[in-house]
Amino acid sequence: MSLLFSPLRIRSVTFPNRLWVSPMCMYSAVDGVAQEWHHAHLTQFASGGAGLIVAEATSVVPEGRISPRDTGIWNDEQRDAWAPVVEAIHHRGGIAGIQLAHAGRKASTWWPWADDRGSVPEADGGWATVAPSAVAFEGFAEPVALDADGIERIVIGFRDAARRALDAGFDVLEVHSAHGYLLHQFLSPLSNRRSDAYGGSLEHRARLLLRVVDAVREVAGSGVPILVRISATDHAEGGFTPDEAATVAEWAIARGADLIDVSSGGLVAHQRIDVHPGYQVPLAATVRQEGGIPVSAVGLITDAAQAEQILADGSADAVFAGREWLRDPHFGLRAAHELGAEVVWPPQYLRARWR
């Protein structure tokens, strides 16, 4: 029997398989409100056999957006725009998750296909950014270091966003603490120069992430799965390390998270990454083995046999893919066909099941 197409139960949710859609920013929102694009983009994966579909990094406060075109969930209009997307995913038999995020010093930037790069000026719709310390990402505007009140607003923002996400119908919540965004900025000594209770030792640098997990779990209750995405290394000297990631992952699980979504990088522009198929899988394996906790792997996972082997090797409990779902929104059905796995096909697509 295929491991990739075996079910996985986390709290009250049973995932029909372990091939999941990674959150991917679409840069297509208006004032943080999801549009028709998001509806069509996300619901197609439910028809394509995804075990879990996680909506893109969605900001918990206005100033937390990566770009002015990012989605948000800090107000009820945004919540209400997400609700029909989730309903459509459910109608097609899918499970819907959302990634709750704050970009910190990497907020207020141009979207990838804009003519400009770097920070968006306030005159063009940008805003002042915040971070653990007044240390800019290379080429971006210098952020304002968060004070105690600012940190409290971050925690409240995640809590309120989690409540709105559940009201919109989402089944799974993911806390974004990777790719150089705010919670990752607190974790790494390269961006966190604080000397208070949120800086210095690993325990202090992890404090904000753990407070956010506490707040989200309080809202989620006992039944909703909570994932935490981390960058297990900064790929830069003096940065966050895999051993530290395993320790923080253990702490997050103890505070109410259920699975650690292991990625890497994004904190500094001078990172050096050897990118190749499955290049982040060993990081997931390290966190899983050292922490003894459930993890998912992600990063250039592009075919069924590769994904199956990751699970067979014991490197991860589930697999996130991104690019391959964009190339083929029915990646799940294709992978099941290639592995000879028995899965539920939409009746409209049954003619493609056997030949």
mmCIF file of C-alpha atoms in Angstrom:
data_model
loop_
_atom_site.group_PDB
_atom_site.id
_atom_site.type_symbol
_atom_site.label_atom_id
_atom_site.label_comp_id
_atom_site.label_asym_id
_atom_site.label_seq_id
_atom_site.Cartn_x
_atom_site.Cartn_y
_atom_site.Cartn_z
ATOM 1 C CA MET A 1 0.000 0.000 0.000
ATOM 2 C CA SER A 2 1.243 3.493 -0.839
ATOM 3 C CA LEU A 3 2.373 5.490 2.192
ATOM 4 C CA LEU A 4 1.719 8.710 0.279
ATOM 5 C CA PHE A 5 -1.928 7.766 -0.111
ATOM 6 C CA SER A 6 -2.463 6.427 3.381
ATOM 7 C CA PRO A 7 -4.638 8.565 5.680
ATOM 8 C CA LEU A 8 -3.204 10.705 8.478
ATOM 9 C CA ARG A 9 -5.294 11.750 11.448
ATOM 10 C CA ILE A 10 -4.408 14.870 13.435
ATOM 11 C CA ARG A 11 -6.838 15.743 16.202
ATOM 12 C CA SER A 12 -10.335 15.803 14.681
ATOM 13 C CA VAL A 13 -9.188 15.917 11.041
ATOM 14 C CA THR A 14 -8.406 12.853 8.935
ATOM 15 C CA PHE A 15 -6.355 13.744 5.874
ATOM 16 C CA PRO A 16 -7.142 11.295 3.046
ATOM 17 C CA ASN A 17 -3.535 11.312 1.865
ATOM 18 C CA ARG A 18 -0.183 12.926 2.636
ATOM 19 C CA LEU A 19 0.416 14.864 -0.595
ATOM 20 C CA TRP A 20 -0.448 18.439 0.291
ATOM 21 C CA VAL A 21 -0.571 21.822 -1.430
ATOM 22 C CA SER A 22 1.947 24.258 0.011
ATOM 23 C CA PRO A 23 0.867 27.859 0.688
ATOM 24 C CA MET A 24 1.917 30.006 -2.274
ATOM 25 C CA CYS A 25 1.406 33.767 -2.520
ATOM 26 C CA MET A 26 -0.643 34.889 -5.505
ATOM 27 C CA TYR A 27 -0.185 38.678 -5.061
ATOM 28 C CA SER A 28 -3.730 39.154 -6.346
ATOM 29 C CA ALA A 29 -5.703 40.522 -3.380
ATOM 30 C CA VAL A 30 -7.319 43.964 -3.128
ATOM 31 C CA ASP A 31 -6.995 45.608 0.305
ATOM 32 C CA GLY A 32 -6.245 42.184 1.711
ATOM 33 C CA VAL A 33 -9.471 40.710 0.297
ATOM 34 C CA ALA A 34 -9.268 37.415 -1.589
ATOM 35 C CA GLN A 35 -10.602 37.621 -5.142
ATOM 36 C CA GLU A 36 -12.076 35.304 -7.779
ATOM 37 C CA TRP A 37 -8.529 34.278 -8.672
ATOM 38 C CA HIS A 38 -8.061 32.762 -5.195
ATOM 39 C CA HIS A 39 -11.360 30.896 -5.503
ATOM 40 C CA ALA A 40 -10.429 29.279 -8.811
ATOM 41 C CA HIS A 41 -6.795 28.734 -7.858
ATOM 42 C CA LEU A 42 -7.439 26.900 -4.585
ATOM 43 C CA THR A 43 -10.558 24.916 -5.378
ATOM 44 C CA GLN A 44 -8.990 23.227 -8.409
ATOM 45 C CA PHE A 45 -6.619 21.348 -6.096
ATOM 46 C CA ALA A 46 -9.567 19.778 -4.255
ATOM 47 C CA SER A 47 -10.702 18.235 -7.536
ATOM 48 C CA GLY A 48 -7.100 17.177 -8.166
ATOM 49 C CA GLY A 49 -6.659 14.875 -5.201
ATOM 50 C CA ALA A 50 -4.854 17.056 -2.659
ATOM 51 C CA GLY A 51 -4.861 15.735 0.900
ATOM 52 C CA LEU A 52 -4.678 19.290 2.291
ATOM 53 C CA ILE A 53 -4.825 22.691 0.604
ATOM 54 C CA VAL A 54 -3.199 25.550 2.522
ATOM 55 C CA ALA A 55 -4.034 29.084 1.400
ATOM 56 C CA GLU A 56 -1.194 31.521 0.977
ATOM 57 C CA ALA A 57 0.573 33.564 3.663
ATOM 58 C CA THR A 58 -2.293 35.700 4.928
ATOM 59 C CA SER A 59 -1.456 38.662 7.102
ATOM 60 C CA VAL A 60 -2.874 39.028 10.583
ATOM 61 C CA VAL A 61 -2.465 42.840 10.531
ATOM 62 C CA PRO A 62 -2.307 45.383 7.664
ATOM 63 C CA GLU A 63 1.405 46.142 8.114
ATOM 64 C CA GLY A 64 2.249 42.429 8.059
ATOM 65 C CA ARG A 65 1.587 41.934 4.346
ATOM 66 C CA ILE A 66 4.543 41.024 2.173
ATOM 67 C CA SER A 67 3.188 43.315 -0.524
ATOM 68 C CA PRO A 68 0.156 45.574 -0.963
ATOM 69 C CA ARG A 69 -1.382 42.747 -3.019
ATOM 70 C CA ASP A 70 -1.242 40.112 -0.267
ATOM 71 C CA THR A 71 -4.287 38.579 1.366
ATOM 72 C CA GLY A 72 -5.262 39.424 4.933
ATOM 73 C CA ILE A 73 -7.615 38.263 7.621
ATOM 74 C CA TRP A 74 -7.549 41.173 10.051
ATOM 75 C CA ASN A 75 -11.127 42.265 9.348
ATOM 76 C CA ASP A 76 -14.533 40.730 8.732
ATOM 77 C CA GLU A 77 -14.682 41.649 5.040
ATOM 78 C CA GLN A 78 -11.597 39.538 4.459
ATOM 79 C CA ARG A 79 -13.055 36.695 6.541
ATOM 80 C CA ASP A 80 -16.253 36.775 4.501
ATOM 81 C CA ALA A 81 -14.296 36.662 1.232
ATOM 82 C CA TRP A 82 -12.497 33.511 2.355
ATOM 83 C CA ALA A 83 -15.703 31.711 3.386
ATOM 84 C CA PRO A 84 -16.960 30.819 -0.145
ATOM 85 C CA VAL A 85 -13.471 29.647 -1.108
ATOM 86 C CA VAL A 86 -13.449 27.257 1.838
ATOM 87 C CA GLU A 87 -17.015 26.139 1.080
ATOM 88 C CA ALA A 88 -16.046 25.314 -2.502
ATOM 89 C CA ILE A 89 -13.028 23.300 -1.327
ATOM 90 C CA HIS A 90 -15.270 21.361 1.044
ATOM 91 C CA HIS A 91 -17.861 20.813 -1.694
ATOM 92 C CA ARG A 92 -15.162 19.080 -3.746
ATOM 93 C CA GLY A 93 -14.148 16.902 -0.805
ATOM 94 C CA GLY A 94 -11.050 18.875 0.154
ATOM 95 C CA ILE A 95 -9.574 19.988 3.474
ATOM 96 C CA ALA A 96 -8.749 23.689 3.747
ATOM 97 C CA GLY A 97 -5.953 25.302 5.724
ATOM 98 C CA ILE A 98 -4.666 28.864 5.937
ATOM 99 C CA GLN A 99 -1.199 30.163 6.718
ATOM 100 C CA LEU A 100 -1.317 33.018 9.244
ATOM 101 C CA ALA A 101 1.600 35.361 8.756
ATOM 102 C CA HIS A 102 3.389 38.625 9.475
ATOM 103 C CA ALA A 103 6.245 39.627 7.168
ATOM 104 C CA GLY A 104 8.036 41.933 9.626
ATOM 105 C CA ARG A 105 11.000 43.698 7.994
ATOM 106 C CA LYS A 106 10.210 41.962 4.670
ATOM 107 C CA ALA A 107 6.770 43.604 4.438
ATOM 108 C CA SER A 108 5.738 46.460 2.134
ATOM 109 C CA THR A 109 7.678 45.123 -0.854
ATOM 110 C CA TRP A 110 6.853 45.008 -4.546
ATOM 111 C CA TRP A 111 5.184 41.887 -5.927
ATOM 112 C CA PRO A 112 7.420 39.668 -8.090
ATOM 113 C CA TRP A 113 6.299 40.904 -11.514
ATOM 114 C CA ALA A 114 6.266 44.618 -10.611
ATOM 115 C CA ASP A 115 8.672 46.872 -12.467
ATOM 116 C CA ASP A 116 10.362 47.935 -9.219
ATOM 117 C CA ARG A 117 12.155 46.001 -6.480
ATOM 118 C CA GLY A 118 12.705 46.453 -2.771
ATOM 119 C CA SER A 119 10.437 48.373 -0.412
ATOM 120 C CA VAL A 120 7.300 50.126 -1.658
ATOM 121 C CA PRO A 121 7.368 53.848 -0.778
ATOM 122 C CA GLU A 122 4.461 55.120 1.282
ATOM 123 C CA ALA A 123 3.508 57.384 -1.625
ATOM 124 C CA ASP A 124 2.939 54.243 -3.720
ATOM 125 C CA GLY A 125 0.901 52.403 -1.100
ATOM 126 C CA GLY A 126 3.688 51.145 1.146
ATOM 127 C CA TRP A 127 4.097 51.525 4.902
ATOM 128 C CA ALA A 128 6.652 51.529 7.715
ATOM 129 C CA THR A 129 7.749 48.029 8.721
ATOM 130 C CA VAL A 130 8.506 46.469 12.116
ATOM 131 C CA ALA A 131 10.976 43.838 13.275
ATOM 132 C CA PRO A 132 12.635 42.518 16.423
ATOM 133 C CA SER A 133 15.487 44.980 15.847
ATOM 134 C CA ALA A 134 16.113 47.981 13.600
ATOM 135 C CA VAL A 135 18.122 45.847 11.171
ATOM 136 C CA ALA A 136 17.052 45.968 7.534
ATOM 137 C CA PHE A 137 16.887 43.076 5.119
ATOM 138 C CA GLU A 138 19.488 43.845 2.456
ATOM 139 C CA GLY A 139 18.056 46.348 -0.030
ATOM 140 C CA PHE A 140 14.893 47.033 1.989
ATOM 141 C CA ALA A 141 13.921 49.962 4.214
ATOM 142 C CA GLU A 142 15.054 49.918 7.838
ATOM 143 C CA PRO A 143 12.304 48.627 10.138
ATOM 144 C CA VAL A 144 11.215 49.959 13.523
ATOM 145 C CA ALA A 145 12.114 47.717 16.470
ATOM 146 C CA LEU A 146 8.978 46.453 18.183
ATOM 147 C CA ASP A 147 8.394 47.632 21.740
ATOM 148 C CA ALA A 148 6.459 45.687 24.375
ATOM 149 C CA ASP A 149 3.112 47.071 23.244
ATOM 150 C CA GLY A 150 3.923 46.255 19.638
ATOM 151 C CA ILE A 151 4.718 42.650 20.539
ATOM 152 C CA GLU A 152 1.403 42.347 22.363
ATOM 153 C CA ARG A 153 -0.407 43.602 19.267
ATOM 154 C CA ILE A 154 1.309 40.885 17.217
ATOM 155 C CA VAL A 155 0.081 38.150 19.565
ATOM 156 C CA ILE A 156 -3.440 39.607 19.576
ATOM 157 C CA GLY A 157 -3.329 39.860 15.780
ATOM 158 C CA PHE A 158 -2.565 36.151 15.398
ATOM 159 C CA ARG A 159 -5.240 35.247 17.943
ATOM 160 C CA ASP A 160 -7.942 37.312 16.242
ATOM 161 C CA ALA A 161 -6.911 36.106 12.788
ATOM 162 C CA ALA A 162 -7.173 32.505 13.942
ATOM 163 C CA ARG A 163 -10.699 33.153 15.187
ATOM 164 C CA ARG A 164 -11.722 34.718 11.871
ATOM 165 C CA ALA A 165 -10.149 31.849 9.945
ATOM 166 C CA LEU A 166 -12.192 29.329 11.893
ATOM 167 C CA ASP A 167 -15.314 31.439 11.395
ATOM 168 C CA ALA A 168 -14.606 31.309 7.635
ATOM 169 C CA GLY A 169 -14.606 27.519 7.862
ATOM 170 C CA PHE A 170 -10.914 26.638 7.629
ATOM 171 C CA ASP A 171 -10.084 23.175 8.997
ATOM 172 C CA VAL A 172 -6.365 23.684 9.666
ATOM 173 C CA LEU A 173 -4.287 26.656 10.859
ATOM 174 C CA GLU A 174 -0.604 27.126 10.027
ATOM 175 C CA VAL A 175 1.615 29.634 11.844
ATOM 176 C CA HIS A 176 4.264 31.043 9.495
ATOM 177 C CA SER A 177 7.637 31.194 11.233
ATOM 178 C CA ALA A 178 9.872 30.716 8.185
ATOM 179 C CA HIS A 179 11.369 32.404 5.117
ATOM 180 C CA GLY A 180 12.703 35.454 6.930
ATOM 181 C CA TYR A 181 9.331 36.767 8.071
ATOM 182 C CA LEU A 182 8.614 38.203 11.504
ATOM 183 C CA LEU A 183 8.536 35.121 13.744
ATOM 184 C CA HIS A 184 11.620 33.766 11.970
ATOM 185 C CA GLN A 185 13.297 37.154 12.439
ATOM 186 C CA PHE A 186 12.862 36.727 16.178
ATOM 187 C CA LEU A 187 14.324 33.201 16.059
ATOM 188 C CA SER A 188 17.533 34.116 14.240
ATOM 189 C CA PRO A 189 20.453 35.941 15.892
ATOM 190 C CA LEU A 190 21.214 37.515 12.502
ATOM 191 C CA SER A 191 18.068 39.652 12.723
ATOM 192 C CA ASN A 192 17.332 39.628 16.467
ATOM 193 C CA ARG A 193 19.743 41.898 18.371
ATOM 194 C CA ARG A 194 17.479 42.394 21.383
ATOM 195 C CA SER A 195 18.681 42.153 24.969
ATOM 196 C CA ASP A 196 15.283 41.775 26.648
ATOM 197 C CA ALA A 197 13.063 38.718 27.182
ATOM 198 C CA TYR A 198 12.686 38.319 23.400
ATOM 199 C CA GLY A 199 16.376 38.247 22.476
ATOM 200 C CA GLY A 200 19.662 36.596 23.340
ATOM 201 C CA SER A 201 19.213 32.941 24.281
ATOM 202 C CA LEU A 202 17.280 30.537 22.075
ATOM 203 C CA GLU A 203 14.566 30.326 24.710
ATOM 204 C CA HIS A 204 14.128 34.099 24.580
ATOM 205 C CA ARG A 205 14.264 34.264 20.776
ATOM 206 C CA ALA A 206 11.556 31.595 20.583
ATOM 207 C CA ARG A 207 9.304 33.320 23.102
ATOM 208 C CA LEU A 208 7.160 35.207 20.578
ATOM 209 C CA LEU A 209 6.568 32.137 18.396
ATOM 210 C CA LEU A 210 5.528 30.106 21.438
ATOM 211 C CA ARG A 211 3.199 32.855 22.647
ATOM 212 C CA VAL A 212 1.589 32.902 19.194
ATOM 213 C CA VAL A 213 1.144 29.114 19.284
ATOM 214 C CA ASP A 214 -0.460 29.475 22.727
ATOM 215 C CA ALA A 215 -2.847 32.142 21.448
ATOM 216 C CA VAL A 216 -3.816 30.212 18.327
ATOM 217 C CA ARG A 217 -4.351 26.993 20.269
ATOM 218 C CA GLU A 218 -6.572 28.824 22.769
ATOM 219 C CA VAL A 219 -8.836 29.901 19.914
ATOM 220 C CA ALA A 220 -8.612 26.603 18.032
ATOM 221 C CA GLY A 221 -9.691 24.461 20.951
ATOM 222 C CA SER A 222 -8.857 20.773 21.112
ATOM 223 C CA GLY A 223 -9.993 19.667 17.668
ATOM 224 C CA VAL A 224 -8.275 21.899 15.107
ATOM 225 C CA PRO A 225 -4.796 20.912 13.855
ATOM 226 C CA ILE A 226 -2.099 23.587 14.106
ATOM 227 C CA LEU A 227 0.974 23.432 11.879
ATOM 228 C CA VAL A 228 4.078 25.592 12.282
ATOM 229 C CA ARG A 229 6.293 26.309 9.285
ATOM 230 C CA ILE A 230 9.926 26.924 10.202
ATOM 231 C CA SER A 231 13.125 27.595 8.314
ATOM 232 C CA ALA A 232 15.413 24.978 9.834
ATOM 233 C CA THR A 233 18.533 26.859 8.751
ATOM 234 C CA ASP A 234 19.360 30.357 7.545
ATOM 235 C CA HIS A 235 22.010 29.003 5.149
ATOM 236 C CA ALA A 236 24.291 31.714 6.536
ATOM 237 C CA GLU A 237 27.088 31.797 9.079
ATOM 238 C CA GLY A 238 25.938 32.695 12.580
ATOM 239 C CA GLY A 239 22.280 32.078 11.807
ATOM 240 C CA PHE A 240 19.534 29.756 13.011
ATOM 241 C CA THR A 241 20.649 26.107 12.898
ATOM 242 C CA PRO A 242 18.951 22.708 12.390
ATOM 243 C CA ASP A 243 19.709 21.708 15.984
ATOM 244 C CA GLU A 244 18.058 24.899 17.232
ATOM 245 C CA ALA A 245 15.139 24.242 14.895
ATOM 246 C CA ALA A 246 14.636 20.779 16.380
ATOM 247 C CA THR A 247 14.612 22.251 19.883
ATOM 248 C CA VAL A 248 12.150 25.008 18.976
ATOM 249 C CA ALA A 249 9.991 22.454 17.203
ATOM 250 C CA GLU A 250 9.811 20.366 20.378
ATOM 251 C CA TRP A 251 8.783 23.449 22.351
ATOM 252 C CA ALA A 252 6.106 24.336 19.806
ATOM 253 C CA ILE A 253 4.638 20.825 19.933
ATOM 254 C CA ALA A 254 4.593 20.978 23.725
ATOM 255 C CA ARG A 255 2.642 24.253 23.518
ATOM 256 C CA GLY A 256 -0.086 22.861 21.262
ATOM 257 C CA ALA A 257 1.260 22.634 17.700
ATOM 258 C CA ASP A 258 0.715 19.284 15.982
ATOM 259 C CA LEU A 259 3.120 19.131 13.045
ATOM 260 C CA ILE A 260 6.204 21.113 11.991
ATOM 261 C CA ASP A 261 6.360 22.118 8.326
ATOM 262 C CA VAL A 262 10.115 22.183 7.682
ATOM 263 C CA SER A 263 11.501 24.595 5.087
ATOM 264 C CA SER A 264 14.648 26.752 5.089
ATOM 265 C CA GLY A 265 16.222 30.096 4.240
ATOM 266 C CA GLY A 266 14.783 33.490 3.424
ATOM 267 C CA LEU A 267 16.249 35.482 6.296
ATOM 268 C CA VAL A 268 19.190 37.167 4.562
ATOM 269 C CA ALA A 269 20.043 38.012 0.983
ATOM 270 C CA HIS A 270 23.573 36.590 1.328
ATOM 271 C CA GLN A 271 22.318 33.048 2.041
ATOM 272 C CA ARG A 272 24.026 30.240 0.125
ATOM 273 C CA ILE A 273 21.728 27.347 -0.785
ATOM 274 C CA ASP A 274 22.550 24.211 -2.751
ATOM 275 C CA VAL A 275 19.198 23.865 -4.501
ATOM 276 C CA HIS A 276 18.396 20.423 -5.922
ATOM 277 C CA PRO A 277 15.425 18.035 -5.846
ATOM 278 C CA GLY A 278 14.427 17.350 -2.257
ATOM 279 C CA TYR A 279 17.190 19.605 -0.903
ATOM 280 C CA GLN A 280 15.271 20.391 2.289
ATOM 281 C CA VAL A 281 14.237 16.810 3.096
ATOM 282 C CA PRO A 282 17.319 16.134 5.297
ATOM 283 C CA LEU A 283 16.310 19.132 7.424
ATOM 284 C CA ALA A 284 12.856 17.658 7.940
ATOM 285 C CA ALA A 285 14.453 14.329 8.852
ATOM 286 C CA THR A 286 16.703 16.029 11.413
ATOM 287 C CA VAL A 287 13.814 17.802 13.109
ATOM 288 C CA ARG A 288 11.712 14.619 13.057
ATOM 289 C CA GLN A 289 14.454 12.406 14.464
ATOM 290 C CA GLU A 290 15.950 14.782 17.021
ATOM 291 C CA GLY A 291 12.604 16.048 18.245
ATOM 292 C CA GLY A 292 10.648 12.828 17.843
ATOM 293 C CA ILE A 293 7.788 14.863 16.381
ATOM 294 C CA PRO A 294 5.610 14.818 13.258
ATOM 295 C CA VAL A 295 6.957 16.875 10.352
ATOM 296 C CA SER A 296 6.269 17.595 6.712
ATOM 297 C CA ALA A 297 8.896 18.019 4.006
ATOM 298 C CA VAL A 298 8.857 20.591 1.209
ATOM 299 C CA GLY A 299 11.152 21.874 -1.527
ATOM 300 C CA LEU A 300 11.452 20.700 -5.159
ATOM 301 C CA ILE A 301 9.362 17.579 -4.594
ATOM 302 C CA THR A 302 8.004 17.021 -8.057
ATOM 303 C CA ASP A 303 7.020 13.397 -8.662
ATOM 304 C CA ALA A 304 5.116 10.589 -6.996
ATOM 305 C CA ALA A 305 8.015 8.174 -6.556
ATOM 306 C CA GLN A 306 10.144 10.869 -4.920
ATOM 307 C CA ALA A 307 7.359 11.800 -2.497
ATOM 308 C CA GLU A 308 6.677 8.140 -1.677
ATOM 309 C CA GLN A 309 10.358 7.524 -0.937
ATOM 310 C CA ILE A 310 10.530 10.467 1.467
ATOM 311 C CA LEU A 311 7.863 8.812 3.594
ATOM 312 C CA ALA A 312 9.336 5.323 3.185
ATOM 313 C CA ASP A 313 12.712 6.602 4.414
ATOM 314 C CA GLY A 314 11.077 7.978 7.547
ATOM 315 C CA SER A 315 12.147 11.539 6.702
ATOM 316 C CA ALA A 316 8.665 13.013 7.072
ATOM 317 C CA ASP A 317 5.039 12.219 7.859
ATOM 318 C CA ALA A 318 3.605 14.260 4.969
ATOM 319 C CA VAL A 319 4.840 16.041 1.858
ATOM 320 C CA PHE A 320 4.071 19.582 0.725
ATOM 321 C CA ALA A 321 4.572 20.488 -2.927
ATOM 322 C CA GLY A 322 4.214 23.837 -4.649
ATOM 323 C CA ARG A 323 5.537 24.163 -8.178
ATOM 324 C CA GLU A 324 4.224 20.779 -9.282
ATOM 325 C CA TRP A 325 0.680 21.669 -8.206
ATOM 326 C CA LEU A 326 0.968 24.866 -10.251
ATOM 327 C CA ARG A 327 2.089 22.875 -13.280
ATOM 328 C CA ASP A 328 -0.576 20.235 -12.738
ATOM 329 C CA PRO A 329 -3.520 21.013 -10.411
ATOM 330 C CA HIS A 330 -4.380 17.287 -10.592
ATOM 331 C CA PHE A 331 -0.976 16.205 -9.306
ATOM 332 C CA GLY A 332 -2.660 14.149 -6.583
ATOM 333 C CA LEU A 333 -4.705 12.076 -9.027
ATOM 334 C CA ARG A 334 -1.727 11.636 -11.320
ATOM 335 C CA ALA A 335 0.493 10.541 -8.429
ATOM 336 C CA ALA A 336 -2.119 8.017 -7.272
ATOM 337 C CA HIS A 337 -2.358 6.635 -10.808
ATOM 338 C CA GLU A 338 1.429 6.322 -11.065
ATOM 339 C CA LEU A 339 1.694 4.555 -7.700
ATOM 340 C CA GLY A 340 -1.326 2.342 -8.294
ATOM 341 C CA ALA A 341 -3.007 3.723 -5.181
ATOM 342 C CA GLU A 342 -6.735 3.384 -4.602
ATOM 343 C CA VAL A 343 -8.195 6.852 -4.046
ATOM 344 C CA VAL A 344 -11.568 8.496 -4.507
ATOM 345 C CA TRP A 345 -11.737 10.153 -7.924
ATOM 346 C CA PRO A 346 -14.307 12.777 -8.855
ATOM 347 C CA PRO A 347 -16.877 10.853 -10.939
ATOM 348 C CA GLN A 348 -16.387 13.372 -13.733
ATOM 349 C CA TYR A 349 -12.741 12.226 -14.033
ATOM 350 C CA LEU A 350 -13.164 8.451 -13.733
ATOM 351 C CA ARG A 351 -12.301 7.844 -17.373
ATOM 352 C CA ALA A 352 -8.715 8.880 -16.514
ATOM 353 C CA ARG A 353 -8.378 6.480 -13.607
ATOM 354 C CA TRP A 354 -7.224 3.299 -15.338
ATOM 355 C CA ARG A 355 -5.538 4.149 -18.615
#
